[in-house]
Amino acid sequence: MELVTVREIYRDTEKYLNQKITVGGWLRSVRDSKTFGFLVLHDGTFFETLQIVYHDKMENFAQVSKLNVGAAVIVTGTLIPTPEAKQPFEIQADEVVVEGASAPDYPLQKKRHSFEYLRTISHLRPRTNAFQAVFRVRSLTAYAIHKFFQERDFVYVHTPLITGSDCEGAGEMFQVTTMDLNNIPKTEQGGVDFSQDFFGKQTNLTVSGQLNGETFAQAFRNIYTFGPTFRAENSNTTRHAAEFWMIEPEIAFADLKDDMILAESMLKYVIRYVMENAPEEMQFFNNFVDKGLIDRLKHVVESEFAHVTYTEAIELLEKNNDKFEYKVSWGCDLQTEHERYLTEKIFKRPVFVTDYPKEIKAFYMKLNEDGKTVAAMDCLVPGIGEIIGGSQREDDYEKLLARMNELGLKEEDYGFYLDLRKYGSTRHAGFGLGFERCVMYLTGMSNIRDVIPFPRTVGNCEL
Amino acid sequence: MELVTVREIYRDTEKYLNQKITVGGWLRSVRDSKTFGFLVLHDGTFFETLQIVYHDKMENFAQVSKLNVGAAVIVTGTLIPTPEAKQPFEIQADEVVVEGASAPDYPLQKKRHSFEYLRTISHLRPRTNAFQAVFRVRSLTAYAIHKFFQERDFVYVHTPLITGSDCEGAGEMFQVTTMDLNNIPKTEQGGVDFSQDFFGKQTNLTVSGQLNGETFAQAFRNIYTFGPTFRAENSNTTRHAAEFWMIEPEIAFADLKDDMILAESMLKYVIRYVMENAPEEMQFFNNFVDKGLIDRLKHVVESEFAHVTYTEAIELLEKNNDKFEYKVSWGCDLQTEHERYLTEKIFKRPVFVTDYPKEIKAFYMKLNEDGKTVAAMDCLVPGIGEIIGGSQREDDYEKLLARMNELGLKEEDYGFYLDLRKYGSTRHAGFGLGFERCVMYLTGMSNIRDVIPFPRTVGNCEL
């Protein structure tokens, strides 16, 4: 169907002004007096609405006047400027064709609904202003990330979702099976007989594509993943979802410094892209969701990120221990309150904290020369705390093996990973960006359930 | 680390010629005579390799000469033109620093390995020519798809992977659970007590995001999904994987014709993008994997796709029933042999087959006025058969409900889906493109296991 979109009308107004055009969309409101009426139409392509004036010269004037909010219509008419009105133009309709009526019990009436309520109608909430804004920004953010990496010739790798490795924190993983749960096949010893499962072994949903990603970085040099990730964590917070998307770049011939440069450029690129491509949406968030959002993001784009080692950060924080619920000391993990204090109060801009104690970081991180810390980095941003976590990877076969042994990891489970250190090992590094956290950061939305189209959390798997 | 990439050297040769540069990469071969030697280096950024000449003036001449294939090196030297040699230039090295040696048992020696063998070392195979080409094209294809839709202001929607709907062919779905398989909780009646599972209900991995996608199309008008999809089908073929990626656009205020226009433009856009951005890789496929590939793809880009109804197609095929293993007649589903005959022999170009009998298509497809067929379309391309399947969706509440009842689908499972027909229903349509099938089509690779980084098939879930 050849329809002019509301986006085209706003972005290229001159082209359509005083022209006869046809638009299609859904009604946000219907007001009529005896001889004419107003429709407010939203067509899903643009944040703003379009006003339509219709008259009783139209055969179906009465039908149109009785339409409910949510009805779909196709309108043909002339776009005329309205210099004295709130909106810059309106359509004087010659014809309003009803594409699909809306039942009177339409749940989205013209009033403000709470986010909590809207979560119960996840199939309809994308029709509201707030979720139009959220999900368009989510889409643009995803594309900005692809664009950033592709412009730099990174190879996009689809790491697997179903994984046979039960080695990293299996307790928090979802199991995947085709076995009949009413009648689980058993081995002679009485355990579950996974040889009868679809893959002939125990399988789970992935918690990270990093190790697989590393194998591709050792072939393509620069790669990134962008895919779903799962955590079966029983935590019902505003920041945890059981299913979320993650971006994990991995770069070879690169150290922690290169990693931080990459993370900083990526964040700035994404913020800039979204602000340029969704100005109306960002203004909405700034006005109604998180006042000060735009200034904060602009400040991030214009700042050079600060750098501080974990050891220095602890010294700085210890002086302010009276302000924290959890007191810090060397060796402890940083909580959100500490992270936010560092980036908001001390540095007043984004900051990379580097070189964490090895005990609180993963086995694959590169041991520093001090033997105590690893070449890890967390990127902290005002308003949220940690948004990115990364590290240089241990590229020395012997050191990696020693660390695995210390932690009781089985060599046979990591044969492929050790091979990377055996055949042409290179300095390499990477990081992980939780996509939803990034969208929350860009929009100011405070509940992860409100930035995922159909969120999955403990006890909740609707639609 | 500041390294010039092999891609930069090939794409912007003038800039680097006769300059001192530093490159890093992995050795594909090492040859030495008494006083000098040659290294062939691949850095993962470009399909072609770079030749390096090194001399015994270098302190570590002997060390370098003893390097094995696969070793990682960093080379500094001058890029000089070699007009009389096979390769256009080479590096005269001042320095070769060994970044990581390669053990002598490196599995990728300088000889041709079979795809079957390479599948057993999926962590190393991306280092070979064939898989460098496959996975770069896969990455570019993914990006081309995003670019196509984003340039047209489609909203990218992440539909959920874990789903609570067990209604569409549950037999072929993977179950997702956190219950202890050794000790499944039971209800009083003796069934599985899913109320004790993570989501408090039975959950599976999605087989399609379409129904969720439709809810977003009724809000944003034009949307697309691009994410993983799962089938627990016990079929060990060259075309089936248990985990694959799928693209599912959905467009509102649109009918089957709009849907076909979209599919045709998308396919042409993606082919063009890949041919322009990976000419070396495409040449490789054309020479070594599928002779005639490039001509075939060019032909597709230049053709206007044909259109034929299922009923007409059956008539055409029936005349050739002697050529087919499965004879066709009205009402039967088309097999690959029929699809290929239509597109390769009869139309000699891509063809849309439309208006299939409702019995062989899904419940949500729009019933045509004949009451027998539905507004479905399959896009068939030479060399492969069906690559895209789509339809206009039933947008009439009563007709949809009637069809659901005919098929025994429960109304309560589809409340959200019926709501879309109750509140501002619009003509709408969409299609599904199997991403791996698309990559196979673009590369000529004939086994789906060879276009997925870490393939999952029945009995196989490695790394």
XYZ file of C-alpha atoms in Angstrom, chain B residues 25-340:
316
model
C 49.294 -11.936 12.019
C 49.601 -15.673 11.820
C 51.964 -17.623 9.581
C 50.548 -19.697 6.793
C 54.026 -20.837 5.693
C 57.725 -20.440 6.447
C 60.450 -21.100 3.845
C 64.077 -20.299 4.375
C 67.348 -20.665 2.514
C 70.721 -19.986 4.132
C 70.683 -16.209 4.198
C 67.071 -15.210 3.852
C 63.554 -16.559 4.052
C 59.889 -15.988 3.224
C 56.940 -15.819 5.538
C 53.369 -15.870 4.354
C 51.289 -13.936 6.857
C 47.524 -13.776 7.273
C 46.160 -11.236 9.704
C 42.477 -12.139 9.699
C 41.343 -8.783 8.349
C 41.546 -9.701 4.673
C 41.181 -12.774 2.540
C 44.607 -12.447 0.867
C 47.955 -13.012 2.541
C 51.062 -10.865 2.720
C 54.547 -12.083 1.839
C 57.416 -11.113 4.088
C 61.102 -11.405 3.216
C 63.523 -11.627 6.130
C 67.304 -11.795 6.181
C 70.084 -13.229 8.302
C 71.015 -9.723 9.388
C 68.210 -10.174 11.889
C 69.419 -11.389 15.264
C 66.644 -13.973 15.564
C 66.967 -15.277 11.978
C 67.331 -18.856 13.165
C 64.410 -18.607 15.586
C 62.123 -17.232 12.872
C 63.192 -19.896 10.375
C 62.187 -22.576 12.833
C 58.679 -21.206 13.405
C 55.800 -23.535 12.695
C 52.709 -22.788 10.683
C 50.194 -20.970 12.871
C 52.717 -18.937 14.839
C 51.807 -15.327 15.608
C 54.364 -12.668 14.666
C 54.679 -8.903 14.556
C 56.693 -7.664 11.609
C 58.193 -4.240 10.989
C 59.587 -3.453 7.582
C 59.102 -1.660 4.286
C 56.287 -2.428 1.878
C 57.803 -2.640 -1.568
C 56.154 -3.264 -4.940
C 56.977 -6.566 -6.662
C 55.687 -5.999 -10.194
C 57.193 -9.229 -11.502
C 55.936 -11.520 -8.785
C 52.588 -13.230 -8.259
C 51.743 -10.989 -5.325
C 51.647 -7.224 -5.918
C 53.947 -6.292 -3.023
C 55.888 -7.709 -0.121
C 57.415 -6.557 3.124
C 61.171 -6.402 3.458
C 61.418 -7.045 7.179
C 63.719 -5.223 9.558
C 62.325 -7.062 12.517
C 60.189 -10.116 13.158
C 58.998 -10.435 16.745
C 57.465 -13.717 17.786
C 54.187 -13.008 19.570
C 53.254 -16.650 20.099
C 54.873 -19.791 18.773
C 52.885 -22.676 17.346
C 53.391 -26.248 18.526
C 54.554 -28.707 15.840
C 51.319 -30.685 16.118
C 49.280 -27.715 14.818
C 46.367 -29.415 13.069
C 46.180 -26.975 10.153
C 49.224 -27.824 8.114
C 49.746 -26.409 4.648
C 47.508 -28.835 2.805
C 43.875 -29.135 1.983
C 41.714 -30.489 4.788
C 38.238 -31.883 4.249
C 35.246 -29.999 5.611
C 34.397 -33.137 7.593
C 37.748 -33.052 9.352
C 37.550 -29.317 9.951
C 34.179 -29.764 11.684
C 36.034 -31.684 14.391
C 38.177 -28.627 15.154
C 35.598 -25.852 15.067
C 37.834 -23.649 17.238
C 40.589 -23.681 14.601
C 38.748 -23.961 11.290
C 38.036 -20.194 11.055
C 41.759 -19.859 10.336
C 41.424 -21.647 6.987
C 40.686 -19.920 3.695
C 37.277 -21.490 3.249
C 36.048 -20.564 6.725
C 37.621 -17.124 6.628
C 35.454 -16.597 3.565
C 32.320 -18.227 5.004
C 32.322 -16.406 8.312
C 33.196 -13.019 6.856
C 30.343 -13.382 4.374
C 28.073 -14.505 7.212
C 28.950 -11.355 9.140
C 28.450 -9.092 6.118
C 25.146 -10.777 5.301
C 23.865 -10.160 8.812
C 24.869 -6.537 8.592
C 23.357 -6.092 5.130
C 20.038 -7.330 6.504
C 20.128 -4.869 9.392
C 21.186 -2.064 7.056
C 18.390 -2.812 4.596
C 15.688 -2.662 7.243
C 17.143 0.229 9.223
C 17.484 2.377 6.117
C 13.762 1.818 5.667
C 13.041 2.756 9.314
C 11.966 -0.731 10.341
C 12.182 -1.284 14.074
C 14.375 -4.204 15.142
C 12.541 -6.282 17.756
C 14.120 -8.874 20.030
C 11.365 -11.431 20.383
C 11.819 -13.836 23.295
C 13.802 -17.075 23.095
C 12.272 -18.784 26.081
C 8.556 -19.081 25.558
C 5.647 -20.287 27.629
C 3.500 -21.143 24.661
C 3.588 -24.887 24.098
C 1.011 -24.633 21.386
C 2.875 -24.758 18.107
C 4.279 -28.211 17.542
C 5.557 -28.800 21.024
C 6.968 -32.146 19.969
C 9.757 -30.425 18.115
C 10.615 -27.971 20.852
C 13.416 -27.989 23.393
C 12.246 -27.751 26.966
C 13.900 -25.234 29.271
C 13.980 -25.982 32.966
C 15.883 -25.438 36.194
C 14.283 -28.415 37.899
C 16.536 -31.159 39.189
C 16.237 -33.839 36.522
C 17.182 -36.463 39.077
C 14.243 -35.512 41.171
C 11.461 -33.877 39.183
C 8.814 -32.367 41.469
C 5.426 -34.020 40.998
C 1.884 -32.832 41.515
C -0.562 -34.778 43.626
C -1.895 -36.270 40.412
C 1.569 -37.560 39.569
C 2.348 -35.165 36.708
C 5.320 -32.818 36.528
C 4.794 -29.913 38.893
C 5.808 -27.025 36.682
C 4.703 -24.532 39.315
C 8.039 -25.331 40.939
C 10.035 -24.552 37.802
C 11.857 -21.250 37.287
C 9.012 -19.557 35.460
C 6.280 -21.372 37.365
C 5.142 -23.015 34.147
C 6.328 -25.215 31.315
C 8.708 -23.365 28.999
C 10.385 -24.099 25.667
C 12.791 -22.541 23.214
C 11.045 -20.558 20.502
C 10.441 -21.881 16.999
C 9.421 -18.486 15.588
C 9.102 -14.902 16.742
C 6.329 -14.100 14.304
C 3.339 -13.869 16.617
C 5.268 -11.609 18.975
C 6.531 -9.668 15.977
C 2.975 -9.018 14.839
C 2.181 -7.261 18.096
C 5.006 -4.820 17.367
C 4.001 -4.329 13.728
C 0.575 -3.243 14.998
C 2.382 -0.526 16.961
C 5.363 0.450 14.784
C 3.959 -0.551 11.405
C 7.229 -1.976 10.034
C 9.378 -4.207 12.181
C 11.821 -7.077 11.815
C 13.246 -9.711 14.094
C 16.671 -11.281 13.724
C 17.488 -13.863 16.328
C 18.078 -17.508 17.142
C 15.386 -20.109 16.634
C 15.326 -23.753 17.657
C 13.991 -27.028 16.305
C 14.402 -30.289 18.165
C 13.869 -32.223 14.957
C 15.620 -35.552 14.854
C 16.825 -35.096 11.271
C 20.433 -35.506 10.402
C 20.599 -33.776 7.016
C 22.832 -31.183 5.404
C 20.060 -28.595 5.727
C 18.846 -28.950 9.325
C 20.333 -27.522 12.483
C 18.812 -27.546 15.953
C 19.831 -23.914 16.471
C 19.750 -21.376 13.665
C 19.046 -17.695 13.100
C 15.995 -16.304 11.439
C 14.836 -12.951 10.101
C 11.121 -12.225 10.314
C 9.901 -8.853 9.066
C 6.279 -7.910 9.609
C 4.553 -4.987 7.903
C 1.210 -3.386 8.708
C -1.055 -1.653 6.187
C 0.359 -4.143 3.721
C -0.832 -7.118 1.731
C 0.808 -10.112 0.078
C 1.971 -8.008 -2.859
C 3.772 -5.561 -0.566
C 5.274 -8.554 1.206
C 6.728 -9.933 -2.036
C 8.094 -6.540 -3.058
C 9.833 -6.335 0.305
C 11.269 -9.861 0.048
C 12.542 -9.286 -3.470
C 14.223 -5.973 -2.613
C 15.769 -7.430 0.506
C 17.282 -10.407 -1.298
C 18.697 -8.232 -4.057
C 20.067 -5.720 -1.570
C 21.822 -8.415 0.451
C 23.351 -10.106 -2.606
C 24.614 -6.765 -3.907
C 26.050 -5.794 -0.543
C 27.957 -9.030 -0.123
C 29.302 -9.034 -3.690
C 30.525 -5.457 -3.265
C 32.029 -5.929 0.162
C 33.572 -9.384 -0.155
C 34.733 -9.683 -3.771
C 37.762 -11.824 -2.891
C 35.685 -14.209 -0.813
C 33.015 -14.491 -3.510
C 35.677 -15.215 -6.107
C 36.993 -17.957 -3.867
C 33.564 -19.577 -3.601
C 33.070 -19.253 -7.319
C 36.413 -20.933 -8.030
C 36.545 -23.631 -5.393
C 33.108 -24.293 -3.925
C 30.396 -23.632 -6.479
C 31.375 -22.813 -10.039
C 28.882 -20.423 -11.597
C 27.893 -18.939 -8.246
C 28.660 -15.344 -9.161
C 26.799 -15.500 -12.465
C 23.815 -17.051 -10.747
C 23.710 -14.344 -8.096
C 24.179 -11.576 -10.655
C 21.307 -13.032 -12.621
C 19.091 -12.920 -9.539
C 19.967 -9.285 -8.882
C 19.141 -8.363 -12.450
C 15.956 -10.425 -12.823
C 12.485 -9.339 -12.077
C 11.168 -12.220 -9.995
C 8.367 -14.257 -11.579
C 4.970 -14.825 -9.981
C 2.802 -17.904 -10.271
C -0.066 -19.226 -8.191
C 0.227 -22.609 -6.568
C -2.631 -23.833 -8.772
C -0.847 -22.704 -11.948
C 2.422 -24.145 -10.671
C 0.810 -27.531 -10.105
C -0.520 -27.485 -13.670
C 2.946 -26.734 -15.001
C 4.568 -29.400 -12.854
C 1.993 -32.075 -13.596
C 3.072 -31.969 -17.230
C 6.514 -33.043 -16.029
C 5.484 -35.573 -13.419
C 7.605 -38.220 -15.127
C 10.708 -36.304 -14.054
C 9.905 -36.304 -10.339
C 10.397 -38.821 -7.606
C 7.287 -37.466 -5.881
C 4.435 -36.863 -8.343
C 2.532 -33.667 -7.781
C -1.188 -33.034 -7.711
C -3.298 -30.206 -6.349
C -3.188 -30.222 -2.561
C 0.277 -31.656 -2.115
C 3.169 -29.752 -0.616
C 5.974 -28.883 -3.015
C 9.255 -30.759 -2.552
C 12.652 -29.278 -3.273
C 12.763 -31.131 -6.627
C 9.551 -29.378 -7.704
C 10.649 -26.021 -6.414
C 13.950 -26.235 -8.232
